[in-house]
Amino acid sequence: MDITPIIECLDCGASAPFHPSQPTCASCGSDWREARYPLETLGPDWIRRLRERPMDLWRYQELLPAQPPPLSQRLGEGGTPLLLAHNLGVMLGLPRLYVKDERQGPTSSFKDRQAAVTVAALKQSGLKEIVVASTGNVAIAYSACCARAGIKLWAFLTSLVPGAKMHEVALYGTQVVKVTSTYDQAKRLAVEFAARRDLYIDRGTRSVLAVEAMKTIAFEIAEQLTGQLPPREGPPWRAPDWYFQAVSGGIGPLGVLKGFQELHAAGLIDRVPAIACIQAEGCAPMAQAWKSGASAATPVESPSTHISTLSTGDPGRAYTLLRERMLTAGGGIMESVSDEEAMRAMHTAAKVEGLSMEPAAAVAFAGLIKLTRAGLVRPEHIVVVNCSGHTMPIEKTLLGDGWAHELGQLPDQPEEGLLAALVRLDQRRVHRVLIVDDHADTRRLIRRILQAQGDFEVFEAESGAEALREAKRIPADLVILDLMMPEMDGFAVLERLRAQPETARIPIIVVTAKMLTPTEKARLEGQIAQLMLKGDFLDDDLLEEINRALR
Ligand SMILES: *Cc1c(COP(=O)(O)O)cnc(C)c1O
Ligand SMILES: [Zn+2]
């Protein structure tokens, strides 16, 4: 089965066969065009065929505008894992929260897809030199693909791109052109440069190849969710309720939405997910326009976010198209978060899920936290968040001081010196915390939050009776107490702890899954240090309360 797409002009409607090096509509000159496929030819037969193919993005070749390249030109693009984010899910009250782990692509961002499909198509049509303008990750992804395919690459980077990323680009043998300006200006310069030399330039959201490549994120999510969720009646594949991504120019969401729409049109999924496009507050033209209901975005002239990956100030028509499509398809929202919220989310995901992501990706997680707290994302929803890599430039600022245990210079007399150093490590003052909860999930999450901080010794009790025994035996410096437990509930535990002299003065933080009635609140009044709602606190909130209670 070999399906070749037709390219349709979004302005005059003209359609033509696809030629990668023809960047505009031959009839009207518009550079807004889109690939169309005969989707009705896909079906159970296609799904059966996929089973025999490797898990990379070329498995969806019938829905791509390029032939799979020879193995010598591939880097293992696509086929990234879909991870269940269990701890974050417990924290946010979202049991079906997944992370599409694009960090595991060849250069750690979803731009690997864009580069792989584009370079494959250009190589097939004989091009030898291409140009990109980038906020960083596109240039890195292209650099790797071009190196392998033997294509010369010019990368126009704004001076805001972190040095570590620039060096990575240069390492691949790319010609780096550093432009001291905004990203939008660097892009303009690159377009001019390419026009003068008659070179192909990746036009971002206006590049058919780039948008088509991003569809494969949707295909993979649908296929992987099907494998991870319990089977049920209906179309063969499953779509999530939400797809979250940090957004700059908008290629990702445009492509992913198109991908889900194609699967829907082919009858493979039963719905198109809502798309959540999250921007950095200091450069959020889309989110601003969305909130005011405008169909065009007002460009942000001088972006003021530290997250350079997300510094597209002028999304142009991409916003208008994306908004139109979101509104007619699965809906969704455009929202913004502060750099600080993103850094906090980044830290949280690293600590509780073992996912170290780049600040841009953390913007999507911060958006998820915000929209979950606003009640838009609900516990019954299946949620997928796009995650990318490249943390190196940022870890230092994120951690601040005191992130390592300093043992200092060890003396020459090895044995005793070493031991003395370890004794010092053992003698730090630690607090003993008892977690009382009948849910193993919650106990594990809270234990993890405390362990990541370092100065706690953690104990657990899964029932009220065990809690009473343990609080006395340990003895605990602090108790974190669940209210709803079978047999002896949290209220009873609290009363008994207060009644026995050995435990009467232990500070108690109550963590509960339900909103309390005024009577219940009154029962806790004056008895506890703090009341926290399950699914509505982050690691830092809890640590702050614990430290306050221990003071
Ligand atoms: C490029 C990029 C974005 C922005 O994506 P667009 O789809 O171009 O808006 C977000 N996060 C990361 C990690 C990126 O590399
Ligand atoms: Zn046209």
Coordinates of C-alpha atoms and ligand atoms in Angstrom, one line a residue:
M1 CA 0.0 0.0 0.0
D2 CA 1.7 3.2 -1.1
I3 CA -0.3 6.3 -0.4
T4 CA 1.0 9.6 -1.8
P5 CA -0.4 12.8 -0.5
I6 CA -2.0 15.7 -2.5
I7 CA -1.0 19.1 -1.4
E8 CA -3.9 21.5 -1.1
C9 CA -3.6 25.3 -0.9
L10 CA -5.4 26.8 2.1
D11 CA -6.0 30.0 0.2
C12 CA -7.1 29.1 -3.4
G13 CA -7.9 25.4 -2.9
A14 CA -5.6 24.3 -5.8
S15 CA -4.2 20.9 -5.3
A16 CA -1.0 19.4 -6.7
P17 CA 1.2 16.4 -6.2
F18 CA 3.8 17.0 -3.5
H19 CA 7.3 18.2 -4.4
P20 CA 9.4 18.9 -1.3
S21 CA 11.4 21.7 -2.9
Q22 CA 8.3 23.6 -4.1
P23 CA 7.5 25.7 -1.0
T24 CA 4.5 27.7 -2.3
C25 CA 1.2 27.1 -4.2
A26 CA 1.9 27.1 -7.9
S27 CA -1.4 28.8 -8.6
C28 CA -1.5 31.7 -6.1
G29 CA 1.9 31.8 -4.4
S30 CA 0.5 31.2 -0.9
D31 CA 2.8 29.3 1.4
W32 CA 0.0 28.0 3.5
R33 CA -0.7 24.5 2.2
E34 CA -1.6 21.1 3.6
A35 CA -1.2 17.5 2.8
R36 CA -4.3 15.3 2.2
Y37 CA -4.3 11.5 2.2
P38 CA -7.0 9.1 1.1
L39 CA -7.7 8.1 4.7
E40 CA -10.6 5.7 3.8
T41 CA -7.9 3.3 2.6
L42 CA -6.6 2.9 6.1
G43 CA -8.2 0.4 8.4
P44 CA -7.8 -2.9 10.2
D45 CA -5.5 -4.0 7.4
W46 CA -3.2 -1.1 8.0
I47 CA -3.1 -1.7 11.7
R48 CA -2.2 -5.3 11.1
R49 CA 0.6 -4.3 8.9
L50 CA 2.0 -2.0 11.6
R51 CA 2.6 -4.9 13.9
E52 CA 5.5 -6.0 11.6
R53 CA 7.2 -2.7 11.6
P54 CA 9.8 -1.3 14.0
M55 CA 8.6 1.2 16.6
D56 CA 9.9 4.4 14.9
L57 CA 8.0 7.1 13.1
W58 CA 8.5 5.5 9.7
R59 CA 6.0 2.8 10.7
Y60 CA 3.3 5.4 9.6
Q61 CA 4.9 5.9 6.2
E62 CA 1.5 5.8 4.4
L63 CA 0.6 9.1 6.2
L64 CA 4.0 10.8 5.6
P65 CA 5.2 12.9 2.6
A66 CA 8.5 11.1 2.5
Q67 CA 9.7 7.6 1.9
P68 CA 11.5 5.9 4.8
P69 CA 15.2 6.6 4.3
P70 CA 17.9 3.9 4.2
L71 CA 19.0 2.7 7.6
S72 CA 22.3 4.5 7.1
Q73 CA 20.5 7.8 7.3
R74 CA 18.2 7.1 10.3
L75 CA 18.9 7.9 13.9
G76 CA 16.0 6.1 15.5
E77 CA 13.6 9.0 15.3
G78 CA 10.2 8.6 16.8
G79 CA 9.0 5.6 18.8
T80 CA 9.6 7.4 22.1
P81 CA 8.0 5.8 25.2
L82 CA 4.6 6.8 26.7
L83 CA 5.2 6.8 30.5
L84 CA 2.6 6.6 33.2
A85 CA 3.3 9.5 35.5
H86 CA 2.0 7.8 38.6
N87 CA 3.5 10.0 41.3
L88 CA 2.6 13.3 39.6
G89 CA -0.8 11.8 39.0
V90 CA -1.3 11.1 42.7
M91 CA -0.1 14.6 43.5
L92 CA -2.6 16.2 41.0
G93 CA -5.4 13.7 41.4
L94 CA -5.0 12.4 37.8
P95 CA -4.7 8.6 37.8
R96 CA -4.4 8.5 34.0
L97 CA -1.6 11.0 33.5
Y98 CA 1.0 10.1 30.8
V99 CA 4.2 11.6 29.6
K100 CA 5.2 11.3 25.9
D101 CA 8.9 11.1 26.6
E102 CA 10.5 12.9 23.6
R103 CA 13.7 13.3 25.6
Q104 CA 14.4 9.8 24.3
G105 CA 14.7 10.9 20.7
P106 CA 18.1 11.2 19.0
T107 CA 18.7 14.8 20.2
S108 CA 16.2 14.9 23.1
S109 CA 13.3 17.0 21.7
F110 CA 10.3 16.4 19.4
K111 CA 12.1 18.5 16.8
D112 CA 13.9 15.2 15.9
R113 CA 10.7 14.2 14.0
Q114 CA 10.6 17.4 12.0
A115 CA 14.3 17.1 11.1
A116 CA 14.1 13.4 10.2
V117 CA 11.1 13.7 7.9
T118 CA 12.3 16.9 6.2
V119 CA 15.9 15.8 5.7
A120 CA 14.7 12.4 4.3
A121 CA 12.4 14.1 1.8
L122 CA 15.0 16.7 0.8
K123 CA 17.7 14.0 0.4
Q124 CA 15.3 12.0 -1.8
S125 CA 14.8 15.0 -4.1
G126 CA 18.5 15.6 -4.3
L127 CA 19.0 18.8 -2.2
K128 CA 22.5 19.3 -0.7
E129 CA 22.3 22.4 1.4
I130 CA 19.6 23.8 3.7
V131 CA 18.9 26.6 6.1
V132 CA 17.1 26.8 9.5
A133 CA 16.4 29.6 12.0
S134 CA 15.9 28.2 15.4
T135 CA 15.4 28.9 19.1
G136 CA 17.8 26.0 19.6
N137 CA 16.2 22.6 19.4
V138 CA 15.3 22.7 15.7
A139 CA 18.9 23.5 14.9
I140 CA 20.3 20.6 17.1
A141 CA 17.9 18.1 15.5
Y142 CA 18.6 19.2 12.0
S143 CA 22.3 19.2 12.7
A144 CA 22.3 15.6 13.6
C145 CA 20.2 14.5 10.6
C146 CA 22.2 16.6 8.2
A147 CA 25.4 15.2 9.4
R148 CA 24.2 11.7 8.8
A149 CA 22.7 12.4 5.4
G150 CA 25.6 14.5 4.2
I151 CA 23.7 17.7 3.8
K152 CA 25.2 21.1 4.5
L153 CA 23.3 23.1 7.1
W154 CA 23.2 26.8 8.0
A155 CA 21.6 27.5 11.4
F156 CA 20.6 31.1 12.3
L157 CA 20.5 31.3 16.1
T158 CA 19.6 34.3 18.2
S159 CA 22.2 35.2 20.8
L160 CA 19.6 34.2 23.5
V161 CA 20.2 30.5 22.7
P162 CA 22.2 29.1 25.6
G163 CA 25.9 28.6 24.8
A164 CA 25.7 24.9 25.5
K165 CA 23.1 24.5 22.7
M166 CA 25.1 26.6 20.3
H167 CA 28.2 24.5 20.8
E168 CA 26.2 21.3 20.3
V169 CA 25.0 22.7 16.9
A170 CA 28.5 23.6 15.9
L171 CA 29.9 20.2 17.0
Y172 CA 27.8 18.5 14.3
G173 CA 29.6 20.6 11.6
T174 CA 26.7 23.0 11.1
Q175 CA 27.5 26.6 10.0
V176 CA 26.3 28.6 12.9
V177 CA 25.2 32.2 12.3
K178 CA 24.7 34.0 15.5
V179 CA 22.3 36.9 15.4
T180 CA 22.1 39.4 18.2
S181 CA 18.3 40.0 18.0
T182 CA 15.0 38.4 18.7
Y183 CA 14.1 35.1 17.2
D184 CA 11.6 36.7 14.8
Q185 CA 14.4 38.9 13.4
A186 CA 16.8 35.9 13.1
K187 CA 14.1 34.1 11.2
R188 CA 13.7 37.0 8.8
L189 CA 17.4 37.1 8.1
A190 CA 17.5 33.4 7.5
V191 CA 14.7 33.6 5.0
E192 CA 16.5 36.4 3.1
F193 CA 19.7 34.5 3.2
A194 CA 18.0 31.3 1.8
A195 CA 16.2 33.3 -0.9
R196 CA 19.5 34.9 -2.1
R197 CA 21.2 31.6 -2.4
D198 CA 18.2 29.7 -3.6
L199 CA 18.4 27.3 -0.7
Y200 CA 15.6 25.3 1.0
I201 CA 14.6 26.8 4.3
D202 CA 12.4 25.2 7.0
R203 CA 9.4 27.5 7.2
G204 CA 8.2 26.1 10.5
T205 CA 4.4 26.1 10.7
R206 CA 4.3 26.8 6.9
S207 CA 6.4 23.8 6.1
V208 CA 4.3 20.8 5.0
L209 CA 7.1 18.4 5.9
A210 CA 7.4 19.8 9.4
V211 CA 3.7 19.7 10.2
E212 CA 3.3 16.2 8.8
A213 CA 6.2 15.0 10.9
M214 CA 4.6 16.2 14.1
K215 CA 1.5 14.0 13.4
T216 CA 3.5 11.0 14.3
I217 CA 3.4 12.1 17.9
A218 CA -0.4 11.7 17.8
F219 CA -0.2 8.3 16.0
E220 CA 2.2 7.0 18.6
I221 CA 0.1 8.3 21.5
A222 CA -3.0 6.6 20.2
E223 CA -1.2 3.3 19.5
Q224 CA 0.6 3.3 22.9
L225 CA -2.5 4.3 24.9
T226 CA -4.3 1.4 23.4
G227 CA -1.7 -0.9 24.7
Q228 CA -1.7 0.6 28.2
L229 CA -5.4 1.1 28.9
P230 CA -7.9 -1.8 29.6
P231 CA -9.5 -2.9 26.3
R232 CA -13.0 -1.7 25.5
E233 CA -15.6 -1.7 22.7
G234 CA -15.3 0.8 19.9
P235 CA -12.7 1.9 17.4
P236 CA -9.4 0.1 17.5
W237 CA -7.2 2.9 19.0
R238 CA -7.6 5.2 22.0
A239 CA -7.2 9.0 22.1
P240 CA -6.5 11.0 25.3
D241 CA -8.9 13.7 26.5
W242 CA -6.0 16.2 26.6
Y243 CA -2.7 16.8 24.9
F244 CA -0.4 19.3 26.6
Q245 CA 2.5 21.0 25.0
A246 CA 4.6 24.1 25.5
V247 CA 4.1 26.3 22.5
S248 CA 6.3 28.7 20.7
G249 CA 5.6 28.8 16.9
G250 CA 2.8 26.1 17.1
I251 CA 4.1 23.4 14.7
G252 CA 3.7 20.8 17.4
P253 CA 0.0 21.4 18.2
L254 CA -0.9 22.0 14.5
G255 CA 0.7 18.7 13.6
V256 CA -0.5 16.7 16.5
L257 CA -4.1 18.0 16.0
K258 CA -4.0 17.1 12.3
G259 CA -2.7 13.6 13.3
F260 CA -5.6 13.0 15.6
Q261 CA -8.0 14.3 13.1
E262 CA -6.7 11.9 10.5
L263 CA -7.0 9.0 12.8
H264 CA -10.6 10.1 13.6
A265 CA -11.5 10.5 10.0
A266 CA -10.1 7.0 9.3
G267 CA -12.3 5.6 12.1
L268 CA -9.4 4.5 14.3
I269 CA -10.2 6.7 17.3
D270 CA -13.5 7.9 18.8
R271 CA -12.6 11.5 19.5
V272 CA -10.1 14.3 18.9
P273 CA -8.5 15.4 22.2
A274 CA -8.6 18.9 23.5
I275 CA -5.2 20.6 23.0
A276 CA -3.6 22.7 25.7
C277 CA -1.1 25.1 24.3
I278 CA 1.0 26.5 27.2
Q279 CA 3.2 29.5 26.7
A280 CA 5.7 31.4 28.8
E281 CA 4.2 34.5 30.3
G282 CA 6.9 36.7 29.0
C283 CA 6.2 35.7 25.4
A284 CA 2.5 34.5 25.2
P285 CA 1.0 36.1 22.1
M286 CA -1.2 33.1 21.5
A287 CA -2.5 32.8 25.1
Q288 CA -3.3 36.5 25.2
A289 CA -5.2 36.4 21.9
W290 CA -7.0 33.2 22.9
K291 CA -8.2 34.8 26.2
S292 CA -9.6 37.8 24.4
G293 CA -11.2 35.7 21.8
A294 CA -9.2 37.3 19.0
S295 CA -8.7 35.4 15.7
A296 CA -5.3 37.0 15.2
A297 CA -2.5 37.4 17.6
T298 CA -0.7 40.6 18.4
P299 CA 3.0 40.0 18.2
V300 CA 5.1 40.4 21.3
E301 CA 7.9 42.7 20.2
S302 CA 10.5 42.0 22.9
P303 CA 9.9 38.6 24.6
S304 CA 10.8 38.7 28.3
T305 CA 11.1 35.1 29.2
H306 CA 14.3 33.3 30.2
I307 CA 13.1 30.3 28.3
S308 CA 14.6 31.0 24.9
T309 CA 13.1 27.9 23.3
L310 CA 9.7 29.6 23.6
S311 CA 10.5 33.0 22.3
T312 CA 8.5 33.2 19.1
G313 CA 7.0 36.7 19.5
D314 CA 5.0 36.6 16.3
P315 CA 3.1 33.4 15.6
G316 CA 1.4 35.0 12.6
R317 CA -1.3 32.9 10.9
A318 CA -0.3 29.7 12.8
Y319 CA -2.3 31.1 15.7
T320 CA -5.4 31.8 13.6
L321 CA -5.3 28.3 12.0
L322 CA -4.7 26.5 15.3
R323 CA -7.5 28.4 17.1
E324 CA -9.9 27.7 14.3
R325 CA -9.1 24.0 14.3
M326 CA -9.1 23.6 18.0
L327 CA -12.5 25.2 18.2
T328 CA -14.0 23.0 15.5
A329 CA -12.3 19.8 16.6
G330 CA -11.6 18.7 20.2
G331 CA -11.5 22.1 21.8
G332 CA -8.8 23.0 24.2
I333 CA -7.2 26.1 25.6
M334 CA -4.2 28.4 25.3
E335 CA -2.7 29.5 28.6
S336 CA 0.5 30.9 30.0
V337 CA 2.6 30.3 33.1
S338 CA 5.5 32.3 34.7
D339 CA 9.1 31.2 34.3
E340 CA 9.1 30.6 38.1
E341 CA 6.1 28.2 37.9
A342 CA 7.9 26.3 35.1
M343 CA 11.1 26.0 37.2
R344 CA 9.1 24.7 40.1
A345 CA 7.3 22.1 37.9
M346 CA 10.7 21.1 36.5
H347 CA 12.0 20.5 39.9
T348 CA 8.9 18.6 41.0
A349 CA 8.9 16.3 37.9
A350 CA 12.6 15.5 38.4
K351 CA 12.1 14.7 42.1
V352 CA 9.0 12.6 42.0
E353 CA 9.1 11.0 38.5
G354 CA 12.8 10.9 37.7
L355 CA 12.1 13.0 34.7
S356 CA 14.7 15.7 34.1
M357 CA 13.4 18.0 31.4
E358 CA 14.3 21.3 29.9
P359 CA 12.6 24.5 31.1
A360 CA 10.5 24.7 27.9
A361 CA 9.0 21.3 28.5
A362 CA 8.4 22.2 32.2
V363 CA 6.1 25.0 30.9
A364 CA 3.7 22.3 29.7
F365 CA 3.8 20.7 33.2
A366 CA 3.2 24.0 34.9
G367 CA 0.2 24.5 32.6
L368 CA -1.1 21.1 33.6
I369 CA -0.8 22.0 37.3
K370 CA -2.6 25.3 36.7
L371 CA -5.5 23.9 34.6
T372 CA -5.9 20.9 37.0
R373 CA -6.2 23.3 39.9
A374 CA -8.7 25.4 37.9
G375 CA -10.8 22.2 37.5
L376 CA -10.6 22.1 33.8
V377 CA -8.6 18.9 33.8
R378 CA -10.5 16.4 35.8
P379 CA -9.6 13.0 37.5
E380 CA -11.5 11.0 34.9
H381 CA -9.4 12.5 32.0
I382 CA -6.7 10.7 30.1
V383 CA -3.9 13.3 29.8
V384 CA -0.7 13.2 27.8
V385 CA 2.1 15.8 28.3
N386 CA 4.9 16.3 25.8
C387 CA 8.3 16.2 27.5
S388 CA 11.7 17.2 26.1
G389 CA 15.3 17.2 27.3
H390 CA 18.4 19.4 27.5
T391 CA 18.5 20.5 31.1
M392 CA 22.3 21.2 31.3
P393 CA 22.4 25.0 31.2
I394 CA 19.8 25.4 33.9
E395 CA 20.5 22.9 36.7
K396 CA 22.8 25.1 38.6
T397 CA 20.4 28.0 39.0
L398 CA 17.6 25.6 39.8
L399 CA 19.4 23.9 42.7
G400 CA 20.9 26.9 44.4
D401 CA 23.5 26.2 47.2
G402 CA 23.6 23.2 49.5
W403 CA 22.6 20.6 46.9
A404 CA 25.5 18.2 47.9
H405 CA 26.7 16.8 51.2
E406 CA 30.2 18.3 51.6
L407 CA 32.6 16.0 53.3
G408 CA 35.5 18.4 52.8
Q409 CA 39.1 17.5 52.4
L410 CA 39.9 14.0 53.6
P411 CA 43.0 13.7 55.8
D412 CA 46.0 11.5 54.7
Q413 CA 45.5 8.8 57.3
P414 CA 42.9 7.0 55.3
E415 CA 40.9 4.7 57.6
E416 CA 40.1 7.0 60.5
G417 CA 39.7 10.1 58.4
L418 CA 37.2 8.4 56.1
L419 CA 35.2 7.0 59.0
A420 CA 35.2 10.3 60.8
A421 CA 33.8 12.0 57.7
L422 CA 31.1 9.4 57.4
V423 CA 30.2 9.8 61.1
R424 CA 29.7 13.5 60.4
L425 CA 27.4 12.6 57.6
D426 CA 25.4 10.3 60.0
Q427 CA 25.2 12.9 62.7
R428 CA 23.3 15.5 60.9
R429 CA 20.1 16.3 62.7
V430 CA 17.3 14.4 61.0
H431 CA 13.6 14.6 61.8
R432 CA 11.5 11.4 62.2
V433 CA 8.3 11.7 60.2
L434 CA 5.5 9.2 60.4
I435 CA 3.2 9.0 57.4
V436 CA -0.2 7.5 58.2
D437 CA -2.3 6.6 55.2
D438 CA -4.1 3.4 54.1
H439 CA -3.2 4.2 50.4
A440 CA 0.3 2.9 49.5
D441 CA 0.3 5.4 46.6
T442 CA 0.1 8.4 48.9
R443 CA 2.6 7.0 51.3
R444 CA 5.1 6.4 48.6
L445 CA 4.7 9.9 47.1
I446 CA 5.1 11.6 50.5
R447 CA 8.1 9.4 51.3
R448 CA 9.6 10.4 48.0
I449 CA 9.1 14.1 48.6
L450 CA 10.7 13.8 52.0
Q451 CA 13.6 11.7 50.9
A452 CA 14.5 14.1 48.1
Q453 CA 14.9 16.8 50.6
G454 CA 17.3 14.8 52.7
D455 CA 16.9 15.6 56.3
F456 CA 14.1 13.2 57.2
E457 CA 13.9 9.7 58.4
V458 CA 10.6 8.3 57.2
F459 CA 8.2 5.8 58.8
E460 CA 4.9 4.5 57.6
A461 CA 1.7 3.2 59.1
E462 CA -1.2 1.9 57.1
S463 CA -3.9 2.0 59.8
G464 CA -4.9 4.0 62.9
A465 CA -3.9 1.3 65.3
E466 CA -0.4 1.0 63.8
A467 CA -0.1 4.8 63.8
L468 CA -0.7 4.9 67.6
R469 CA 1.9 2.3 68.2
E470 CA 4.5 3.7 65.8
A471 CA 4.2 7.3 66.9
K472 CA 5.2 6.3 70.4
R473 CA 7.8 3.8 69.5
I474 CA 9.8 5.9 67.0
P475 CA 9.2 8.5 68.6
A476 CA 7.9 10.7 65.8
D477 CA 8.8 14.4 65.5
L478 CA 5.9 14.9 63.1
V479 CA 2.9 13.0 61.9
I480 CA 1.3 13.3 58.4
L481 CA -2.2 12.0 58.9
D482 CA -4.9 10.8 56.4
L483 CA -8.5 11.3 57.7
M484 CA -10.4 8.6 55.8
M485 CA -9.2 5.2 56.8
P486 CA -11.2 2.1 57.5
E487 CA -11.7 1.0 61.2
M488 CA -10.0 3.9 63.1
D489 CA -10.3 7.1 61.1
G490 CA -8.0 10.1 61.2
F491 CA -10.1 12.0 63.7
A492 CA -9.9 9.1 66.2
V493 CA -6.2 8.8 65.7
L494 CA -5.8 12.5 66.4
E495 CA -7.8 12.3 69.6
R496 CA -5.9 9.3 70.9
L497 CA -2.5 10.8 70.0
R498 CA -3.4 13.9 71.9
A499 CA -4.6 11.7 74.9
Q500 CA -1.4 9.8 75.4
P501 CA 1.3 11.9 77.1
E502 CA 4.2 10.6 74.9
T503 CA 2.5 11.7 71.7
A504 CA 0.3 14.6 72.9
R505 CA 2.6 17.3 71.6
I506 CA 3.7 15.9 68.2
P507 CA 2.8 18.3 65.4
I508 CA 0.3 16.9 63.0
I509 CA -0.3 17.7 59.3
V510 CA -3.6 16.4 58.0
V511 CA -3.7 15.3 54.3
T512 CA -7.1 14.5 53.2
A513 CA -8.9 13.5 50.0
K514 CA -12.2 15.2 50.8
M515 CA -13.5 18.7 51.5
L516 CA -14.4 18.9 55.1
T517 CA -17.7 19.9 56.6
P518 CA -17.7 22.9 59.0
T519 CA -18.2 20.4 61.9
E520 CA -15.3 18.4 60.8
K521 CA -13.1 21.5 60.4
A522 CA -14.1 22.5 64.0
R523 CA -12.9 19.2 65.3
L524 CA -9.5 19.8 63.8
E525 CA -9.3 23.4 65.0
G526 CA -6.3 24.1 67.2
Q527 CA -5.3 20.4 67.1
I528 CA -3.3 20.3 63.9
A529 CA -0.5 22.3 62.3
Q530 CA -2.0 22.3 58.8
L531 CA -4.7 20.9 56.6
M532 CA -3.8 19.9 53.0
L533 CA -6.0 18.5 50.2
K534 CA -4.8 15.4 48.4
G535 CA -4.3 16.0 44.7
D536 CA -3.9 19.7 45.4
F537 CA -0.4 20.3 46.8
L538 CA 3.0 20.2 45.3
D539 CA 6.1 18.9 46.9
D540 CA 7.3 22.3 47.9
D541 CA 4.0 23.2 49.6
L542 CA 4.2 20.1 51.7
L543 CA 7.9 20.7 52.6
E544 CA 7.2 24.2 53.6
E545 CA 4.4 23.2 56.0
I546 CA 6.5 20.4 57.5
N547 CA 9.4 22.8 58.1
R548 CA 7.1 25.3 59.6
A549 CA 5.5 22.7 61.9
L550 CA 8.9 21.5 63.0
R551 CA 10.2 24.9 63.9
Ligands
LIG1 C1 10.1 23.7 19.9 C2 9.8 23.4 21.2 C3 8.6 23.9 21.8 C4 7.7 24.8 21.0 O1 7.0 24.0 20.1 P1 6.2 24.6 18.8 O2 5.3 23.4 18.5 O3 7.2 25.0 17.8 O4 5.4 25.7 19.3 C5 8.3 23.5 23.1 N1 9.1 22.8 23.8 C6 10.2 22.3 23.3 C7 11.1 21.4 24.2 C8 10.6 22.6 22.0 O5 11.8 22.1 21.5
ZN2 ZN -3.1 28.8 -3.9

